[in-house]
One Martini backbone bead per residue (centre of mass of N, CA, C, O) as a GRO file, in nm:
protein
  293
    1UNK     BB    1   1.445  -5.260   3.747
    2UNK     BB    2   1.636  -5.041   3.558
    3UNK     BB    3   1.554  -4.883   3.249
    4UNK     BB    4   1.755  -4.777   2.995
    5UNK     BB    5   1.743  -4.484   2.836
    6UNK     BB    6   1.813  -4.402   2.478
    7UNK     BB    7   1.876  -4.075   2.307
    8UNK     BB    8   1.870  -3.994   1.918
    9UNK     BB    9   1.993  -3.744   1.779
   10UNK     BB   10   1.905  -3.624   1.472
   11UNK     BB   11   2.121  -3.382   1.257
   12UNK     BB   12   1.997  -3.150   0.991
   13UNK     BB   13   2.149  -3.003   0.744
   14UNK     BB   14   2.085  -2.719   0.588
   15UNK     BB   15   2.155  -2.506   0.355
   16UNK     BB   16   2.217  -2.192   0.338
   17UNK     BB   17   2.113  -1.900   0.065
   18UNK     BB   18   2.158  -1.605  -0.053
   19UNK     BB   19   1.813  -1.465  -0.069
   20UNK     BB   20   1.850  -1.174  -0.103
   21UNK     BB   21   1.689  -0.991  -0.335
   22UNK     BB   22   1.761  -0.825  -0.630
   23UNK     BB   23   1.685  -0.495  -0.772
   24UNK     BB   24   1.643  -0.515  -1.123
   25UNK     BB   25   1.490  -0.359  -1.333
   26UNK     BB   26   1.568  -0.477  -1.618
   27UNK     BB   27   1.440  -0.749  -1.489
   28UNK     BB   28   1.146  -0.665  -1.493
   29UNK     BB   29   0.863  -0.897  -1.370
   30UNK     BB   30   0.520  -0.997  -1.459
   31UNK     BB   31   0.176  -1.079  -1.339
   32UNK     BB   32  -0.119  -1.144  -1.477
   33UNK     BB   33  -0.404  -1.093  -1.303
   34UNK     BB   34  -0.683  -1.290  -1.520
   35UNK     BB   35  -0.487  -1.343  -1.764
   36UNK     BB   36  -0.375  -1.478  -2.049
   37UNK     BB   37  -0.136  -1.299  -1.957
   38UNK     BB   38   0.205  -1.364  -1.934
   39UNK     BB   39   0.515  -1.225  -1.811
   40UNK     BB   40   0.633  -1.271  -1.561
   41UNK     BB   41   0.763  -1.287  -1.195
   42UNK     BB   42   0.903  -1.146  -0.990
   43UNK     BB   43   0.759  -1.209  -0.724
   44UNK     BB   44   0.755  -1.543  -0.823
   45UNK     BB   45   1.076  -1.560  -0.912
   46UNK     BB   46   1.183  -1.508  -0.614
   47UNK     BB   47   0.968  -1.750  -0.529
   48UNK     BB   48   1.121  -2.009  -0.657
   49UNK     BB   49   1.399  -1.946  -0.587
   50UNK     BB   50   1.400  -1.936  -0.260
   51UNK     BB   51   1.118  -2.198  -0.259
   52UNK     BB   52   1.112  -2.435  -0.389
   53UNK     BB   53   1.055  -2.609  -0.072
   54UNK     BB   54   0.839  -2.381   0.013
   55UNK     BB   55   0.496  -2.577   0.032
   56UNK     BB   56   0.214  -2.611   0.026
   57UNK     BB   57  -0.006  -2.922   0.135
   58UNK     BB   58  -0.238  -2.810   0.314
   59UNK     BB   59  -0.070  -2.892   0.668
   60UNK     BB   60   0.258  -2.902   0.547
   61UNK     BB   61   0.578  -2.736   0.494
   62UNK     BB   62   0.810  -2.862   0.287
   63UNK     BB   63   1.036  -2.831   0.538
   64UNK     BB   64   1.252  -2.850   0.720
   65UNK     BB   65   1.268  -2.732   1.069
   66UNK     BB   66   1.548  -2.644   1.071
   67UNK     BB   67   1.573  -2.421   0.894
   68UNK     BB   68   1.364  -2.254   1.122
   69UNK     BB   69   1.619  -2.256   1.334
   70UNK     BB   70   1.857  -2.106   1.193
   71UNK     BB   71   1.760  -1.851   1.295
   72UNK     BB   72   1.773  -1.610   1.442
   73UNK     BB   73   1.695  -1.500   1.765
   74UNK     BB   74   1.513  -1.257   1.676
   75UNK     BB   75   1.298  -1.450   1.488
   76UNK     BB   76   1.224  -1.640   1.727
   77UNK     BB   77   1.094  -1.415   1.912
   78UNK     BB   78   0.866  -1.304   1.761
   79UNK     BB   79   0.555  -1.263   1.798
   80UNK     BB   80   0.284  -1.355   1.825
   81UNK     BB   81   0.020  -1.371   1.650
   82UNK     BB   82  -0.323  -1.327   1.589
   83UNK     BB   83  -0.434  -1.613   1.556
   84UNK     BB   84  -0.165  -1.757   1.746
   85UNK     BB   85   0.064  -1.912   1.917
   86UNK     BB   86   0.285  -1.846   1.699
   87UNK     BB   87   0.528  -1.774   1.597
   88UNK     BB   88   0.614  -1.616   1.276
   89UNK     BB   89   0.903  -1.860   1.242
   90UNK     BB   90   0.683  -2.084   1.244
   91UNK     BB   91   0.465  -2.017   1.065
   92UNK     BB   92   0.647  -1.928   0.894
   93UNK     BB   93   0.921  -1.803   0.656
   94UNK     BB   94   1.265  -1.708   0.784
   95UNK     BB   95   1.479  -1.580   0.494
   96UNK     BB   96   1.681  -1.346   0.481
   97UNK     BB   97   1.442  -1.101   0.489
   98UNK     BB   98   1.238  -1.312   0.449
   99UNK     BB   99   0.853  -1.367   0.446
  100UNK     BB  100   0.670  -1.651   0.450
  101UNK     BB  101   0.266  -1.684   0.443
  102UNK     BB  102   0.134  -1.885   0.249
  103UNK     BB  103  -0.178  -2.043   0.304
  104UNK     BB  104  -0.233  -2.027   0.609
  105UNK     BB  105  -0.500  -1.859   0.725
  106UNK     BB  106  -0.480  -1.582   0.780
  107UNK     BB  107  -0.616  -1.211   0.893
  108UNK     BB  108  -0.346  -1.100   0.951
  109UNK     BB  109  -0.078  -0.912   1.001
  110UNK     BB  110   0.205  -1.017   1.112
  111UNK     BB  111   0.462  -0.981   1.328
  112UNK     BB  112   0.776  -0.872   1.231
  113UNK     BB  113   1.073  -0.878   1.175
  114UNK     BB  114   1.298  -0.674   1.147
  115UNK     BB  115   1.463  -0.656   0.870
  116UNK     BB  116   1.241  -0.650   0.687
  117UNK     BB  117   1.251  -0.681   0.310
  118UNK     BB  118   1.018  -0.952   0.223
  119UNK     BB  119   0.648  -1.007   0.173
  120UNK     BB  120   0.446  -1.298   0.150
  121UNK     BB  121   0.091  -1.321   0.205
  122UNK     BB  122  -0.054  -1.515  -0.021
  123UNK     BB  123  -0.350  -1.670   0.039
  124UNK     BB  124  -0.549  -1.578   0.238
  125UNK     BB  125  -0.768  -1.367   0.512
  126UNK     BB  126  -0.711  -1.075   0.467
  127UNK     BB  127  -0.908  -0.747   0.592
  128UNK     BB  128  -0.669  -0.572   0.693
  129UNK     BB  129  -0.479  -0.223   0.706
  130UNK     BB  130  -0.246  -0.126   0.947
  131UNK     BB  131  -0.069   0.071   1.054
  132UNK     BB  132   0.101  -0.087   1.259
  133UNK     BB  133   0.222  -0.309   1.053
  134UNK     BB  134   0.475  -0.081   0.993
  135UNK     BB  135   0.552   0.094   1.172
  136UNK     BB  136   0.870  -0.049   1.261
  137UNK     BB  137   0.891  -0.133   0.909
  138UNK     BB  138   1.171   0.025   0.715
  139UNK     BB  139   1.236  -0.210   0.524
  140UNK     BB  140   1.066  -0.240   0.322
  141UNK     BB  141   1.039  -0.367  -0.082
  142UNK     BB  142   0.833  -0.638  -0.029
  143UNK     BB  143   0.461  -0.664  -0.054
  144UNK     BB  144   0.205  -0.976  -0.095
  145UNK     BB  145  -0.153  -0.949  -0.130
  146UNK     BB  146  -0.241  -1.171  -0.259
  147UNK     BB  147  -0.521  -1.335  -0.224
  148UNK     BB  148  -0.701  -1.129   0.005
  149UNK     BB  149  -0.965  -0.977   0.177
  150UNK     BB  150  -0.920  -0.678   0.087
  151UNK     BB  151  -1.099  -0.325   0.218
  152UNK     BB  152  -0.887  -0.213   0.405
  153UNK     BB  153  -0.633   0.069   0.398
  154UNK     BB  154  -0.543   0.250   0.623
  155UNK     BB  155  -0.414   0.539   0.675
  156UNK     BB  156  -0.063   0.548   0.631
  157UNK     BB  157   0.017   0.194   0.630
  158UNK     BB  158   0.281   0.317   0.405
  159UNK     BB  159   0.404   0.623   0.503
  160UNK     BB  160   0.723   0.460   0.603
  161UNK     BB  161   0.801   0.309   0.319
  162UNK     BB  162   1.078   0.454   0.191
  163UNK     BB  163   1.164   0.134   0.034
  164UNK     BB  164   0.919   0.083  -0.133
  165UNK     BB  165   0.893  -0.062  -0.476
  166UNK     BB  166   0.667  -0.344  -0.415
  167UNK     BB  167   0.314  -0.370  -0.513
  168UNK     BB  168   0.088  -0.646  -0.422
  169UNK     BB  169  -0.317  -0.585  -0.431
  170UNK     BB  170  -0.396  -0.836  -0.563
  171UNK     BB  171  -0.720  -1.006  -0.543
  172UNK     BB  172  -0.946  -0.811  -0.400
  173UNK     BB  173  -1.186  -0.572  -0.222
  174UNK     BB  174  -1.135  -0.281  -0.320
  175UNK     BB  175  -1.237   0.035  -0.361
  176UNK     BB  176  -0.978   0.190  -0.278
  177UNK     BB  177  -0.683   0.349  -0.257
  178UNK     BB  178  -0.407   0.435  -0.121
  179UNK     BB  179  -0.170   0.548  -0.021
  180UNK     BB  180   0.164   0.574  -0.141
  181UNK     BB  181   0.468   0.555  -0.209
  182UNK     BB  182   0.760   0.701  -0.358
  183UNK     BB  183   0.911   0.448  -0.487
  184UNK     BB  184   0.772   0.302  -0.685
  185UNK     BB  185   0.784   0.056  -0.956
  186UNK     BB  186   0.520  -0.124  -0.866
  187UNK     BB  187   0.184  -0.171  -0.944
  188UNK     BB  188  -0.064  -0.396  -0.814
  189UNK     BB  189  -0.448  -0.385  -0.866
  190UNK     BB  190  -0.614  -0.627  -0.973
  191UNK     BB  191  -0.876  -0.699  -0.914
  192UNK     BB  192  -1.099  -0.533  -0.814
  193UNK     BB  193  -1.355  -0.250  -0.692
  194UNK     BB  194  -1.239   0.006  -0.851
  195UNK     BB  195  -1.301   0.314  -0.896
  196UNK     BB  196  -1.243   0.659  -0.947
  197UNK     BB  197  -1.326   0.772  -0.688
  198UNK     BB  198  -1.062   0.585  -0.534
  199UNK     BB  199  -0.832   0.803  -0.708
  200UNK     BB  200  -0.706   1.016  -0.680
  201UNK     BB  201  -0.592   1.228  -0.857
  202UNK     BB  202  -0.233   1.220  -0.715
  203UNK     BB  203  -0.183   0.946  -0.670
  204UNK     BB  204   0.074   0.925  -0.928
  205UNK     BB  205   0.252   1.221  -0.922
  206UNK     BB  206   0.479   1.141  -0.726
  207UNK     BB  207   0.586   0.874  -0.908
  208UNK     BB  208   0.855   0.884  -1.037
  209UNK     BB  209   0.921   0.544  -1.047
  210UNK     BB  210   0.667   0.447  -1.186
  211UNK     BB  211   0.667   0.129  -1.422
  212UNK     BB  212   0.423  -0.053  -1.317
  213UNK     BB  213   0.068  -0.053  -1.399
  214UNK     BB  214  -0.202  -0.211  -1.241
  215UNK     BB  215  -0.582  -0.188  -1.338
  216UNK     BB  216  -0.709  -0.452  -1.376
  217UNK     BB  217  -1.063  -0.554  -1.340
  218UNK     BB  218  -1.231  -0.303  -1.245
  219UNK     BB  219  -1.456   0.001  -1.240
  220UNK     BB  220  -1.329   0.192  -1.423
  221UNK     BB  221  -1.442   0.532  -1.609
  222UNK     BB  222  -1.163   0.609  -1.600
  223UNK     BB  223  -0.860   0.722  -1.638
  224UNK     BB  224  -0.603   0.831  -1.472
  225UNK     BB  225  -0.460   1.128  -1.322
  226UNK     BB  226  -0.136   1.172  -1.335
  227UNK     BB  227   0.080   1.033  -1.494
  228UNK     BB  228   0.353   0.936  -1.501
  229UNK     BB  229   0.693   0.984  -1.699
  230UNK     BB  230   0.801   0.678  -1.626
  231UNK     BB  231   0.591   0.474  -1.764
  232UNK     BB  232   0.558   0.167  -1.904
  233UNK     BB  233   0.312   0.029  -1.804
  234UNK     BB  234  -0.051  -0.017  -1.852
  235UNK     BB  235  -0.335  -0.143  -1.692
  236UNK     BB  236  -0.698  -0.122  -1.824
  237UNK     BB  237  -0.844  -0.387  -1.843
  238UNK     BB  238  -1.181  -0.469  -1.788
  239UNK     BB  239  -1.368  -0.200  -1.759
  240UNK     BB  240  -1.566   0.133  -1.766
  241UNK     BB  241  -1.449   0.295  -1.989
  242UNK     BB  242  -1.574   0.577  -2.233
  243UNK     BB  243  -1.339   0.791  -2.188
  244UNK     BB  244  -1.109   1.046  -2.342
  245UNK     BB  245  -0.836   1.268  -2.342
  246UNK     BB  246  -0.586   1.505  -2.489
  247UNK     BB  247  -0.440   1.416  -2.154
  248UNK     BB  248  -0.423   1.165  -2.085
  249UNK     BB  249  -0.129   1.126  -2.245
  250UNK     BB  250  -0.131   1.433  -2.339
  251UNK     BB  251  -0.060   1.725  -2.483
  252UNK     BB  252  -0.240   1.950  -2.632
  253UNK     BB  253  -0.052   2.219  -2.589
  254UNK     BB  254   0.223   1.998  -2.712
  255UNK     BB  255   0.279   1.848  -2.992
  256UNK     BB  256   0.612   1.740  -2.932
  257UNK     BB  257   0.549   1.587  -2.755
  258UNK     BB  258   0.640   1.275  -2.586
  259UNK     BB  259   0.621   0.947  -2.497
  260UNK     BB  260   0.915   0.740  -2.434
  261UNK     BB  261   0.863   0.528  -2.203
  262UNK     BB  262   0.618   0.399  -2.346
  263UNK     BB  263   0.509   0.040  -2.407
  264UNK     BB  264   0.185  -0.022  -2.263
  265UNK     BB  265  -0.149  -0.018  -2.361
  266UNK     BB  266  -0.439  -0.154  -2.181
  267UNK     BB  267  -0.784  -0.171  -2.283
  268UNK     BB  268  -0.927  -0.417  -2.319
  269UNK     BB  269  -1.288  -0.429  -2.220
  270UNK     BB  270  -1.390  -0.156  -2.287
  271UNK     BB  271  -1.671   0.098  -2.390
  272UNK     BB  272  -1.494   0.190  -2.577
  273UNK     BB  273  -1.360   0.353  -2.940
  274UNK     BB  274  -1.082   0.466  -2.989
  275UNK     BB  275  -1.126   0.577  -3.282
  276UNK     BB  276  -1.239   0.878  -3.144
  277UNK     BB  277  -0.935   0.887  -3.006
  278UNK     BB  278  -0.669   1.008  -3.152
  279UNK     BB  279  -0.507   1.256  -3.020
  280UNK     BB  280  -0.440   1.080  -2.751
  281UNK     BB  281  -0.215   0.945  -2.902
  282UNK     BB  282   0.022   1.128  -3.030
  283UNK     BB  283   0.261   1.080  -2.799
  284UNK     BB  284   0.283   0.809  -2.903
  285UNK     BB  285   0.449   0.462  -3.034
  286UNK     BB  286   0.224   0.329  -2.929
  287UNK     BB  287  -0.101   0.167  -2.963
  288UNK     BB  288  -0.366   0.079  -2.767
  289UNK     BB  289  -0.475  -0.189  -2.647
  290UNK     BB  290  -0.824  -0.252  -2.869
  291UNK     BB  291  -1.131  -0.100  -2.973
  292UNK     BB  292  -1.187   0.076  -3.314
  293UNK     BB  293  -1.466  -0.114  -3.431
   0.00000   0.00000   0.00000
């Protein structure tokens, strides 16, 4: 005799919310890596929103599979990565434009879908940054490879991302900076191997639009020069600066000058002594965080 069997599916539908991020400037808030000082993060407060129930506990994804279900055609077909046999919308996380891939112990950038424009690639074992991995996606506004083993990244790896605001390459083992792109409003490295030698001089003056500079905790032995005018937060605390000139942020040559835009310079833990270069700061309308005697 044969035995019937009914199999019964349940499906669970999971309400999807436009989680599209708008890059606001007024409410640009960061957090600053490694140090005791908390400002809020842009980055994070967007993946908090967009995926409270999105977090690694260690083998298994808290979110149920249908949700990685409900993306379209495109998503479930991206190929897979270079790590894994899954695709890369099986193994990360891809909603309404965002791709999380935190923590899942990846070792390349995975090949994103279309029309990615935001990806946080965090606490993963990424080592290295090459051209081809954005060379199709002109579309990314927001970046995070915080918390990854990055060494190298290739000449020109960022230089079609002419749409990039927000990149964060905090917590990695960086000797030199890359091209950056030209919109630019937030830069983090913090926390890197960064000496003074590994950023071009004119690294960040045609950054017409970055307003906030984080290379805190590197081995930079001098401030970057030609800072753009746009600059409002600066932070090169924890380095190894020596000494400064009455250009570093200011203009020798016209005591007029202001920079109106600059609202905070972090030098502390510095072998700098402030109070012996009074002249750089005369253009400030506040005195740089740091030791004066």
């Amino acid at each position: 005799m044969k035995t019937l069997q009914t199999t019964f599916f349940l499906f669970v539908f999971v309400p999807l919310v436009n989680t599209a991020p708008s890059i606001q400037q007024e409410s640009l808030q960061f957090y600053e890596y490694g140090t005791d000082v908390t400002m809020g993060s842009l980055i994070q407060q967007d993946y908090e929103m967009q995926s409270k129930d999105i977090r690694k506990d260690g083998t298994n994804v808290s979110l149920d599979i249908s949700l990685r279900q409900q993306g379209d055609d495109s998503e479930r077909n991206v190929p897979p990565t270079k790590d894994t046999n899954l695709p890369t919308c099986l193994l990360c996380v891809c909603l309404s434009g965002s791709v999380y891939c935190e923590e899942i112990d990846i070792e390349a950038v995975p090949p994103l879908p279309k029309e990615t424009a935001y990806l946080y690639a965090r606490f993963n074992k990424i080592k290295r940054i090459a051209v081809s991995d954005f060379a199709d996606i002109t579309t990314l506004r927001r970046i995070d490879f915080s918390g990854n083993r990055i060494e190298e990244i290739e000449d020109g790896a960022f230089s079609k991302l002419l749409l990039l605001e927000e990149l964060s390459l905090a917590e990695n083992r960086l000797l030199k900076l890359p091209v950056l792109p030209p919109k630019l409003t937030t830069f983090n490295a913090n926390q890197n191997r960064i000496k003074s030698r590994g950023i071009k001089a004119n690294a960040f003056k045609k950054l017409t639009n970055l307003a906030y500079l984080y290379l805190g905790h590197n081995a930079l032995e001098s401030v970057p020069l030609n800072l753009p005018e746009s600059l409002r937060i600066l932070h090169l605390q924890y380095n190894n600066i020596t000494t400064i000139t009455d250009d570093t942020f200011c203009k020798s040559n016209n005591t007029r000058y202001i920079r109106t835009r600059m609202d905070e310079i972090r030098m502390e833990g510095n072998p700098i002594l402030l109070a012996k270069h009074v002249n750089a700061f005369s253009c400030l309308r506040t005195l740089p965080v740091g030791t004066y005697y």
